[in-house]
CSV table of C-alpha atoms in Angstrom, one decimal:
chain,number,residue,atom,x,y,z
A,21,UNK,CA,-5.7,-110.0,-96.9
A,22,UNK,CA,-6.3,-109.6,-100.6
A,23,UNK,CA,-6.7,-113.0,-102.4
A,24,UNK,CA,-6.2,-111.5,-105.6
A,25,UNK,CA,-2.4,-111.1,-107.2
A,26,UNK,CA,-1.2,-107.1,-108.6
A,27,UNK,CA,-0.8,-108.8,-111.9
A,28,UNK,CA,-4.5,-109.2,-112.2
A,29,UNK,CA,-5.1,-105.4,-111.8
A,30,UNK,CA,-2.1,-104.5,-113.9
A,31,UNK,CA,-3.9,-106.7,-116.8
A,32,UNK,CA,-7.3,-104.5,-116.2
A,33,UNK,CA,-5.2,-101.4,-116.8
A,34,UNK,CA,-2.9,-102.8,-119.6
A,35,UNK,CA,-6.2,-103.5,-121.3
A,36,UNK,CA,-8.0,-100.2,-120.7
A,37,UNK,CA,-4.5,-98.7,-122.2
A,38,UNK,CA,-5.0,-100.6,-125.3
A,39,UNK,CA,-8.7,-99.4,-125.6
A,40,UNK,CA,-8.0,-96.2,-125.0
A,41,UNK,CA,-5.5,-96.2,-127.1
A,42,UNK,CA,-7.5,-97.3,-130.3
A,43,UNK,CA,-10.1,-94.7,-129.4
A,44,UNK,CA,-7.7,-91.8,-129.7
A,45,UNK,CA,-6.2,-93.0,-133.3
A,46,UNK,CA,-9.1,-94.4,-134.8
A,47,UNK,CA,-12.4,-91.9,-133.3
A,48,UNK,CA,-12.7,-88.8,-135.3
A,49,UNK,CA,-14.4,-86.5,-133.4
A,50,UNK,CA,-12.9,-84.3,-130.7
A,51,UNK,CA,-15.1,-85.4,-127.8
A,52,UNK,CA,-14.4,-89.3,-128.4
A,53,UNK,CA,-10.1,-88.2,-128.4
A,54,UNK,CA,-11.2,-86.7,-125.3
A,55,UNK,CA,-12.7,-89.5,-124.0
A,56,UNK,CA,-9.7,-91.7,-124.8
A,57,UNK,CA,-7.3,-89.5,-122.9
A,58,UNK,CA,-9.8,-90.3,-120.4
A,59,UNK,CA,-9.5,-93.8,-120.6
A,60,UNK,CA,-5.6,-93.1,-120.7
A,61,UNK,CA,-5.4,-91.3,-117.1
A,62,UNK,CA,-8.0,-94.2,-116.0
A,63,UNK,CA,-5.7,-96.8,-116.5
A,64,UNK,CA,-2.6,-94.9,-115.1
A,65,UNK,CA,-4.6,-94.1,-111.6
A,66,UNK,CA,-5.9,-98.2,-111.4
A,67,UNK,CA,-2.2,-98.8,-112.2
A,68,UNK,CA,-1.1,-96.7,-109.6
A,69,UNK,CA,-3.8,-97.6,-107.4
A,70,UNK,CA,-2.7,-101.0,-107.3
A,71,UNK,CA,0.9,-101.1,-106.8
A,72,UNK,CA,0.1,-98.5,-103.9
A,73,UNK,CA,-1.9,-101.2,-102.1
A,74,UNK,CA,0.6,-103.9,-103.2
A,75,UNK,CA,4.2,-102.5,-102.9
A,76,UNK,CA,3.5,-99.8,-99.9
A,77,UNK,CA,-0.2,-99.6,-98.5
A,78,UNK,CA,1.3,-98.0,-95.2
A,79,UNK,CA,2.3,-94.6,-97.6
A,80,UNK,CA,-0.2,-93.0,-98.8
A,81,UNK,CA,1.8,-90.7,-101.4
A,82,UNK,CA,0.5,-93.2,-104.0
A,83,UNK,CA,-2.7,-92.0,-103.7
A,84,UNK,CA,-2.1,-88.5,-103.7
A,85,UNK,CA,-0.8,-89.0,-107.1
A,86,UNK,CA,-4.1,-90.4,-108.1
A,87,UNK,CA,-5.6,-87.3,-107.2
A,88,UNK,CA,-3.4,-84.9,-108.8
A,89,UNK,CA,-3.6,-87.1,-111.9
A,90,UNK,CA,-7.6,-86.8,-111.8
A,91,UNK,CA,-7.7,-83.1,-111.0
A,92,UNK,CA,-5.1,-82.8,-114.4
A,93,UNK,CA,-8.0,-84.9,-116.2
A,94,UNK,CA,-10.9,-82.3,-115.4
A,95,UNK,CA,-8.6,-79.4,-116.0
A,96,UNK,CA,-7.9,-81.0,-119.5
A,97,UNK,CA,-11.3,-81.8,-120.1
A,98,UNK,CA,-12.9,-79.0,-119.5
A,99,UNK,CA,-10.0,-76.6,-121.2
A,100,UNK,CA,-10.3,-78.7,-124.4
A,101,UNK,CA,-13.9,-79.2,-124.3
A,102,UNK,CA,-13.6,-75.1,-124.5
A,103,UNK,CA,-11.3,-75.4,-127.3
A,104,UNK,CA,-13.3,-77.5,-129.3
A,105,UNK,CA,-16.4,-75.7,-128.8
A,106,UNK,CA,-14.8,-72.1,-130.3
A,107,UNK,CA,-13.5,-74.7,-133.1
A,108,UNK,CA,-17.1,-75.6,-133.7
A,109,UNK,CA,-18.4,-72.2,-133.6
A,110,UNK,CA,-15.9,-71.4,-136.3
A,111,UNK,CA,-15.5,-74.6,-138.7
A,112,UNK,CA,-19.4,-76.1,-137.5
A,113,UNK,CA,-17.9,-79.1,-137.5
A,114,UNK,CA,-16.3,-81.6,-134.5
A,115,UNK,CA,-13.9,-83.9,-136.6
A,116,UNK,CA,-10.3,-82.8,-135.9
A,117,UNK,CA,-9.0,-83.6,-139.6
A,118,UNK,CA,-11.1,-80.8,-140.6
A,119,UNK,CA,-9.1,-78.4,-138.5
A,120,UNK,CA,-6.2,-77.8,-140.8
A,121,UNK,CA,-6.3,-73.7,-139.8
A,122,UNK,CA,-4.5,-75.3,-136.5
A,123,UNK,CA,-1.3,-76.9,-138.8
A,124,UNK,CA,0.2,-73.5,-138.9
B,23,UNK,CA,-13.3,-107.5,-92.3
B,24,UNK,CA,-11.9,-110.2,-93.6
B,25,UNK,CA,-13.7,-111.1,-97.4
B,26,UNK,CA,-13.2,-114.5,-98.5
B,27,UNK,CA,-11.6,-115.1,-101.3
B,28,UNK,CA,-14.2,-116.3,-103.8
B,29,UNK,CA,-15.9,-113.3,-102.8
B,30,UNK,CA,-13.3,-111.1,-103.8
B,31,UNK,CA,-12.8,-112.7,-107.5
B,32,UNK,CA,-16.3,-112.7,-108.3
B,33,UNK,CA,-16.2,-108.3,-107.1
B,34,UNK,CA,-12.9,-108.4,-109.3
B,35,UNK,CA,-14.4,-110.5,-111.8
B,36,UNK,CA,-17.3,-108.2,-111.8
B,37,UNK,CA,-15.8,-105.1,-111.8
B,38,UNK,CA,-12.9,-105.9,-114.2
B,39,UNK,CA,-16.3,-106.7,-116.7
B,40,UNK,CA,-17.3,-103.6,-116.1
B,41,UNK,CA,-14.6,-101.8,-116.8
B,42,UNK,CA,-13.2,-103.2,-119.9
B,43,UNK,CA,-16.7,-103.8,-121.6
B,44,UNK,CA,-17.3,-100.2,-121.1
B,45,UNK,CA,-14.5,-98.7,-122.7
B,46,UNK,CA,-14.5,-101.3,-125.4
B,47,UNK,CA,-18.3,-99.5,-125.9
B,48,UNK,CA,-17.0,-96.3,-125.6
B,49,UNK,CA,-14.3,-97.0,-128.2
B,50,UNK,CA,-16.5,-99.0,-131.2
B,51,UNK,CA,-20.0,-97.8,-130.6
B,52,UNK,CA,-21.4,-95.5,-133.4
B,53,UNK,CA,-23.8,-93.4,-130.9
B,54,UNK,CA,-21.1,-90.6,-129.2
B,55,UNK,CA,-24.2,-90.3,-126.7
B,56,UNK,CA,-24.3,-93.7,-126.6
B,57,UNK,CA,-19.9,-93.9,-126.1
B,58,UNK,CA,-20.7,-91.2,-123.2
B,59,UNK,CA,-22.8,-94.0,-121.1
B,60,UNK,CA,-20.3,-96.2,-121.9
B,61,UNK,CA,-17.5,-94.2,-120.4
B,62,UNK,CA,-19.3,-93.8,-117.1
B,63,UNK,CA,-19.7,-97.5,-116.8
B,64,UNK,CA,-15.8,-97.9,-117.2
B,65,UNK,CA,-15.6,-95.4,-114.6
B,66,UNK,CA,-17.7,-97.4,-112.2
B,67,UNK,CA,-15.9,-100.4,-112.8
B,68,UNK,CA,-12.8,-98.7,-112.2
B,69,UNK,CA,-13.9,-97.0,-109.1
B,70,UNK,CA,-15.1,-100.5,-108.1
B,71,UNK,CA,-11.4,-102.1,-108.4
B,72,UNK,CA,-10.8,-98.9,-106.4
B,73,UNK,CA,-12.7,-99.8,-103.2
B,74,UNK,CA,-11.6,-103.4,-103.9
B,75,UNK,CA,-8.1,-102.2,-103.5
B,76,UNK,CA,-9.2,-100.4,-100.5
B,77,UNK,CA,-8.8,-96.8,-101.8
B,78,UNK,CA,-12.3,-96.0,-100.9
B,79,UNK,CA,-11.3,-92.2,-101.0
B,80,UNK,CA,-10.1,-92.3,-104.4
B,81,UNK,CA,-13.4,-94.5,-105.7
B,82,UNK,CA,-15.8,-91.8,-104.6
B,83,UNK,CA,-13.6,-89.4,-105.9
B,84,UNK,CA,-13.6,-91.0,-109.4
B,85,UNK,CA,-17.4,-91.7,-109.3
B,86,UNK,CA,-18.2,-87.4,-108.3
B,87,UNK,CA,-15.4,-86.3,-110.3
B,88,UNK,CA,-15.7,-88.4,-113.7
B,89,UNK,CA,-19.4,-88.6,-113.2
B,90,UNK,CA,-20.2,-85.9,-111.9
B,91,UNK,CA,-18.2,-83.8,-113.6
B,92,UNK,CA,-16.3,-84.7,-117.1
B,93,UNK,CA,-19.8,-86.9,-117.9
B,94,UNK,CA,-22.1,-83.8,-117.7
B,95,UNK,CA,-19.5,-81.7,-119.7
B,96,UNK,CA,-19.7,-84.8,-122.2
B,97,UNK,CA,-22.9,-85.1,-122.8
B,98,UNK,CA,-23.3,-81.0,-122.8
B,99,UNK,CA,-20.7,-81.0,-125.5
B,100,UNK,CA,-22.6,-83.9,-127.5
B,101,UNK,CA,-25.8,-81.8,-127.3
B,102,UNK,CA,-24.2,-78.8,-128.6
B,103,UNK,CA,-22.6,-80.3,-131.6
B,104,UNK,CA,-25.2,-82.8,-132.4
B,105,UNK,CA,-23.7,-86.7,-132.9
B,106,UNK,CA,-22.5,-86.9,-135.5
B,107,UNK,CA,-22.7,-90.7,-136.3
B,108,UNK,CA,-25.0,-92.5,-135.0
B,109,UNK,CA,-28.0,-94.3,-136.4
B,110,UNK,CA,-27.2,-93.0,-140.0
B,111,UNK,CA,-23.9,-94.8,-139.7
B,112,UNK,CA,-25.5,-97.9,-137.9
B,113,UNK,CA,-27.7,-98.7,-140.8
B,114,UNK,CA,-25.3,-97.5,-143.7
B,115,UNK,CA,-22.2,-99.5,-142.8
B,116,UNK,CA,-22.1,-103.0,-142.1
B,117,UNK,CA,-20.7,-103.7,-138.8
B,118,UNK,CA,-18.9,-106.4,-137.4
B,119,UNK,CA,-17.3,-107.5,-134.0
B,120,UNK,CA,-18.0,-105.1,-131.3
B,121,UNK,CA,-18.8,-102.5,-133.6
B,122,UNK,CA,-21.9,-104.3,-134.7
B,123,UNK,CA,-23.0,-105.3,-130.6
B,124,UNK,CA,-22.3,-102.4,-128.8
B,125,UNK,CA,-24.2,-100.5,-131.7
B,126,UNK,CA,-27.5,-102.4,-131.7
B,127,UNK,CA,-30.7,-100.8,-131.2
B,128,UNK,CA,-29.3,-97.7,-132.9
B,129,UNK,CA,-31.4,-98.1,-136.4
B,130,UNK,CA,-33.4,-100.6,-138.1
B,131,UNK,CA,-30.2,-102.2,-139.9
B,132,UNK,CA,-31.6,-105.9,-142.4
B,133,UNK,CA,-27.9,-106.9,-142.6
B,134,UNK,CA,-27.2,-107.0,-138.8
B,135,UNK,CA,-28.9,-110.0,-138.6
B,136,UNK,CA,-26.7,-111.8,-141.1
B,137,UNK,CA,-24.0,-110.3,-139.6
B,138,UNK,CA,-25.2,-111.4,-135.9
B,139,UNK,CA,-25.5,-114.8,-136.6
B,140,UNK,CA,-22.0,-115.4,-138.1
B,141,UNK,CA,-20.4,-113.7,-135.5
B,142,UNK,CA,-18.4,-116.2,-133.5
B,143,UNK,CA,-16.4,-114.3,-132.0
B,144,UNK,CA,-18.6,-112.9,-129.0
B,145,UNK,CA,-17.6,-109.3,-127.7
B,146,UNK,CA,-19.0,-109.3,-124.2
B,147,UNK,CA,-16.1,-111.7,-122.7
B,148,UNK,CA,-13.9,-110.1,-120.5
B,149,UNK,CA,-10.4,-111.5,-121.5
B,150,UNK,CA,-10.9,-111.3,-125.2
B,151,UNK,CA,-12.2,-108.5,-125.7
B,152,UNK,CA,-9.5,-107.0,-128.3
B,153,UNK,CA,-9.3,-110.0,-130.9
B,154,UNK,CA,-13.0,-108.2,-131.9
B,155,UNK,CA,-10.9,-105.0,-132.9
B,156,UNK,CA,-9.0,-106.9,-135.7
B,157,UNK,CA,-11.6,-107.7,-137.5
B,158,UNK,CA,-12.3,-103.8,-139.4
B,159,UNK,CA,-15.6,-102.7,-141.8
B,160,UNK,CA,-15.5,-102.6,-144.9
B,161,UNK,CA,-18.8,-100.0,-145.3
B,162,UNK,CA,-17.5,-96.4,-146.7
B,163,UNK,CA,-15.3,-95.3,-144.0
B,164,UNK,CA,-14.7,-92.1,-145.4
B,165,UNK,CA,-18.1,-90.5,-143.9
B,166,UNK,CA,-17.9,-92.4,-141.0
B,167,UNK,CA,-16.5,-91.1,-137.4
B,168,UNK,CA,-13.6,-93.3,-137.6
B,169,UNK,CA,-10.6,-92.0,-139.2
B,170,UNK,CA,-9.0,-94.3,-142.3
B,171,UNK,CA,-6.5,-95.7,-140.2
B,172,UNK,CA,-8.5,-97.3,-137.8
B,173,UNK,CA,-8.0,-100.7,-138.9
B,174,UNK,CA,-4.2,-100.0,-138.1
B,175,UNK,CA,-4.9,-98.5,-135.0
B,176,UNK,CA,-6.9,-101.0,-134.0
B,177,UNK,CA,-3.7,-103.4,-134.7
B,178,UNK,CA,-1.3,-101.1,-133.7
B,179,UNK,CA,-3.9,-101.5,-130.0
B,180,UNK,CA,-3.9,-104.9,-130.0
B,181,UNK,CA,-0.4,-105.3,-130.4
B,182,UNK,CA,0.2,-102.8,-127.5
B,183,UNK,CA,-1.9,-104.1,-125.5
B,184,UNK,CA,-0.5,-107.8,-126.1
B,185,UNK,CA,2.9,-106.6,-125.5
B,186,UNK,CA,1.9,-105.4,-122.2
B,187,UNK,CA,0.6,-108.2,-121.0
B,188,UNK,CA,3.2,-110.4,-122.0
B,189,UNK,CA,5.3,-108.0,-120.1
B,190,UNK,CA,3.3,-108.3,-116.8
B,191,UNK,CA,2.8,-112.0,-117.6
B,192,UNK,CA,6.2,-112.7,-118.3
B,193,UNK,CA,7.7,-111.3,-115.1
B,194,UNK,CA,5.2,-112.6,-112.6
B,195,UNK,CA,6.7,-111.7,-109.5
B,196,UNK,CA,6.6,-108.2,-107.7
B,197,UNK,CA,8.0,-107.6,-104.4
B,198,UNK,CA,4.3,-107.5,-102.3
B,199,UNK,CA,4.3,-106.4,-99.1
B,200,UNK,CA,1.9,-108.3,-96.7
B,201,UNK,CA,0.2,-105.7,-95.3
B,202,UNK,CA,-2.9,-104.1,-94.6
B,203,UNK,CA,-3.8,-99.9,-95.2
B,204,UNK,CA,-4.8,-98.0,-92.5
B,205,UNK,CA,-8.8,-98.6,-92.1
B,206,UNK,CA,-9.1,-94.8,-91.5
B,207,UNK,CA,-7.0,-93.6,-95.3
B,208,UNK,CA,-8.9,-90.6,-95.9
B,209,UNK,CA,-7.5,-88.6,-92.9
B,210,UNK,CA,-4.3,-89.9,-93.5
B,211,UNK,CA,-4.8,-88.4,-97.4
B,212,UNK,CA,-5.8,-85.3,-96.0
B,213,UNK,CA,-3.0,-85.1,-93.4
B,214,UNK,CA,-0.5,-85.7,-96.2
B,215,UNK,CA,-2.0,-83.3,-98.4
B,216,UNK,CA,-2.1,-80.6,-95.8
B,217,UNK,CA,1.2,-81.5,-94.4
B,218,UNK,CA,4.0,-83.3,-97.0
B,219,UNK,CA,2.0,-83.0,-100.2
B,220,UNK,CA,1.0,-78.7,-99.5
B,221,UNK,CA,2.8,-77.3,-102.4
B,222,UNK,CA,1.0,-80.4,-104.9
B,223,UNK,CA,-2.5,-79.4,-103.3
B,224,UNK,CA,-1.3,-75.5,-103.7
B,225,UNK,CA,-0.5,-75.9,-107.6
B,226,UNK,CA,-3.5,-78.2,-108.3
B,227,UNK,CA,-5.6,-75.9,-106.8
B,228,UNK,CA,-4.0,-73.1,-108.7
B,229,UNK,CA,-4.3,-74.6,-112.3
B,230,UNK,CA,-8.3,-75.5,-111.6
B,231,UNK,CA,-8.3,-71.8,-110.9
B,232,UNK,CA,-6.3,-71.1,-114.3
B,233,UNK,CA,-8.6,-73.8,-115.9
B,234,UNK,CA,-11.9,-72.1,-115.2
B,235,UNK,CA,-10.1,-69.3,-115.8
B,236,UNK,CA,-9.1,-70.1,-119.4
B,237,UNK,CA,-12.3,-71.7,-120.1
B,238,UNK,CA,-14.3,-68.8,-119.7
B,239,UNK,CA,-11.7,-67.1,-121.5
B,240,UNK,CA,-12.3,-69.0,-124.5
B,241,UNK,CA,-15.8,-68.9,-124.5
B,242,UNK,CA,-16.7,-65.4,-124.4
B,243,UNK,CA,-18.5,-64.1,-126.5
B,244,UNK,CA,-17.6,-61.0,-128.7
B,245,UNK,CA,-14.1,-60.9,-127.5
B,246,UNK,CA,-13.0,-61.2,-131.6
B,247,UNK,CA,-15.4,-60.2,-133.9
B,248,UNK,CA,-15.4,-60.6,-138.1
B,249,UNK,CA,-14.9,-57.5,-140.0
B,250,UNK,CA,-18.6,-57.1,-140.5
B,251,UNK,CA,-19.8,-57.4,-137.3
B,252,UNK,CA,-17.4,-54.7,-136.0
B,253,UNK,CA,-18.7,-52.5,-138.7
B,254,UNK,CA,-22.0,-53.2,-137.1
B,255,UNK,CA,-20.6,-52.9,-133.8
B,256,UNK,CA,-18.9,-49.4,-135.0
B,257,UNK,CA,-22.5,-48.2,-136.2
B,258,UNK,CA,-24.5,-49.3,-133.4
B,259,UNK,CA,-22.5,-47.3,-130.9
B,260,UNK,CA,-22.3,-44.4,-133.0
B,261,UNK,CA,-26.0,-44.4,-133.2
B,262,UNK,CA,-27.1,-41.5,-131.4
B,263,UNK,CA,-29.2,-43.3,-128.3
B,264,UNK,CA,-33.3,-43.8,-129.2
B,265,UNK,CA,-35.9,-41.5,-127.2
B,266,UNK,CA,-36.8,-43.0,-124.2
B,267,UNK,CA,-40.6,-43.9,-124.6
B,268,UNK,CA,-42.9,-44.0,-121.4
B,269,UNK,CA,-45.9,-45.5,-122.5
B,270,UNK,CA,-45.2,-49.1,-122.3
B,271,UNK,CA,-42.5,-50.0,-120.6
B,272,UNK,CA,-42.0,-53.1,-122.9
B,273,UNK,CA,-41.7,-51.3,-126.1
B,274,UNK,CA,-38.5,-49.1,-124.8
B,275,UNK,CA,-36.0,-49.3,-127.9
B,276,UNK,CA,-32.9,-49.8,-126.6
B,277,UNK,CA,-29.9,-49.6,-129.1
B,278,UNK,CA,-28.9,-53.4,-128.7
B,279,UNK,CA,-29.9,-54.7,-132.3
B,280,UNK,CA,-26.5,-55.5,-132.8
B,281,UNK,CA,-26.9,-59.1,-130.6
B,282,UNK,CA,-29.3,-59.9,-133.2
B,283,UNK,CA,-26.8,-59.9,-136.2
């Protein structure tokens, strides 16, 4: 039996939200957004994670979103890590303000 | 099987740490090689709450998949591009908060240590870690890797983040079901996925396949060239082809001198 209450999990991923929240806004450069989406989809699956084990451990469907939601991160990651290496190539530089070309 | 209880707080306790204090790194660091390391750490921790929560499937997944994957295309990227920030930023702004600890190390900096010994408010504690955010730089933000806004982002963060967990505070009570997973979840993942979940596993499979598809794609080479280089191009096939030489066979002119442009 788990001594530990959901909330306590929830507060983990509320806080990771927030983090990767700031990172997205305030970073610059197109890896660290990245890396905040990251954080995003992180907290979601620990979120997810835990009310799996705390509302209905004998279904395991909550897991199998965690995995689709982690397979949707690596697609992302690597399709915009593609994207933002062409933009590099292009503008030689990573910050995403200096992509105006992409306002249309 | 059964953990005690103390046990289990200090691996929450532990892991929670780990997890938070990595992405706060990984957000307010100036090194983006430095943010990468700091990711992966989150990404232990969380795979750490993982097994804690008994999803020991989904914790190895996170470490081969984040790690092993997204990390390598990380740090790949930051090689490519250079990093932009770091230790010119460290010693040109003055830091404060968790901007100022999680960058340390990064440059010989005279006014950290005036800035370190004022700093009450100590980043590494695992509750508090966002009342550090308020507190912004005044340095020259403009040539920094932080946008303008960041000091309202990083309210705009803090607020979120306190308004979630007054929510989850405030209503305390979840319906919990007393019970314990199946010791043996990873078959029962894979029966699901083969069985129930198919057409999920189908379509995921599917769009990695349209993601490696798309990303080699984007990164061929040649597939759009500049006006110039398809002049080049042009000439460079309408060259007639160069005599084949058979004295050496290293000096054999082939007509590729168009890669070179």
């Amino acid at each position: 039996m788990i001594a530990i209450p959901l909330t306590a999990f929830l507060l983990v991923a509320a806080v990771l939200f927030a983090i990767g929240l700031y990172a997205i806004i305030a970073q610059r450069t197109a890896v660290m957004v990245l890396m905040g989406i990251e954080l995003l989809l992180n907290a979601t699956g620990l979120n997810l994670v835990a009310f799996w084990r705390f509302t209905a451990p004998q279904d395991y469907s909550g897991q199998i979103f965690v995995i689709i939601i982690v397979t949707i991160g690596a697609i992302e990651m690597a399709i915009g890590l593609a994207i933002m290496m062409l933009l590099y190539r292009r503008h030689q530089t990573v910050q995403v303000d200096k992509y105006k070309a992409l306002k249309g | 099987m059964e953990v005690s209880p103390v046990l289990q707080w200090i691996t929450f306790g532990i892991f929670a740490f780990i997890s938070i204090a990595g992405a706060l790194g990984m957000a307010t660091t100036m090194s983006m090689f430095r943010s990468g390391i700091f990711l992966m750490a989150s990404f232990i921790g969380v795979a750490g709450l993982f097994i804690l929560l008994l999803a020991d499937l989904l914790a190895l997944l996170q470490i081969m998949m984040y790690i092993g994957g997204m990390l390598v295309m990380i740090l790949f990227m930051l090689l490519f591009s250079g990093d932009p920030g770091g230790a010119m930023m460290s010693t040109h702004m003055r830091l404060r908060g968790p901007e100022w600890f999680f960058s340390l190390g990064l440059a010989r900096s005279p006014q950290s240590k005036a800035d370190g010994n004022k700093d009450d408010s100590s980043p590494d504690k695992g509750n508090h870690e966002e009342e550090g955010e308020k507190e912004g730089n005044h340095g020259n933000d403009d040539m920094s890797m932080f946008t303008p806004v960041k000091r309202a982002a990083a309210l705009l963060s803090v607020g979120i983040g306190a308004l979630l967990i007054a929510l989850l505070l405030w209503r305390p009570h979840w319906a919990v079901v007393r019970q314990m997973p199946d010791q043996d979840s990873p078959r029962r993942i894979g029966h699901l996925l083969m069985d129930k979940y198919m057409l999920a596993f189908e379509g995921a499979g599917l769009l990695i396949l349209l993601g490696i598809f798309g990303a080699v794609m984007l990164q061929r080479p040649g597939k759009h060239p500049d006006p110039t280089q398809r002049e080049d191009l042009q000439a460079a096939v309408d060259a007639p082809p160069a005599p084949i030489k058979t004295d050496s066979p290293f000096e054999t002119a082939e007509p590729d001198q168009e890669t070179e442009k």
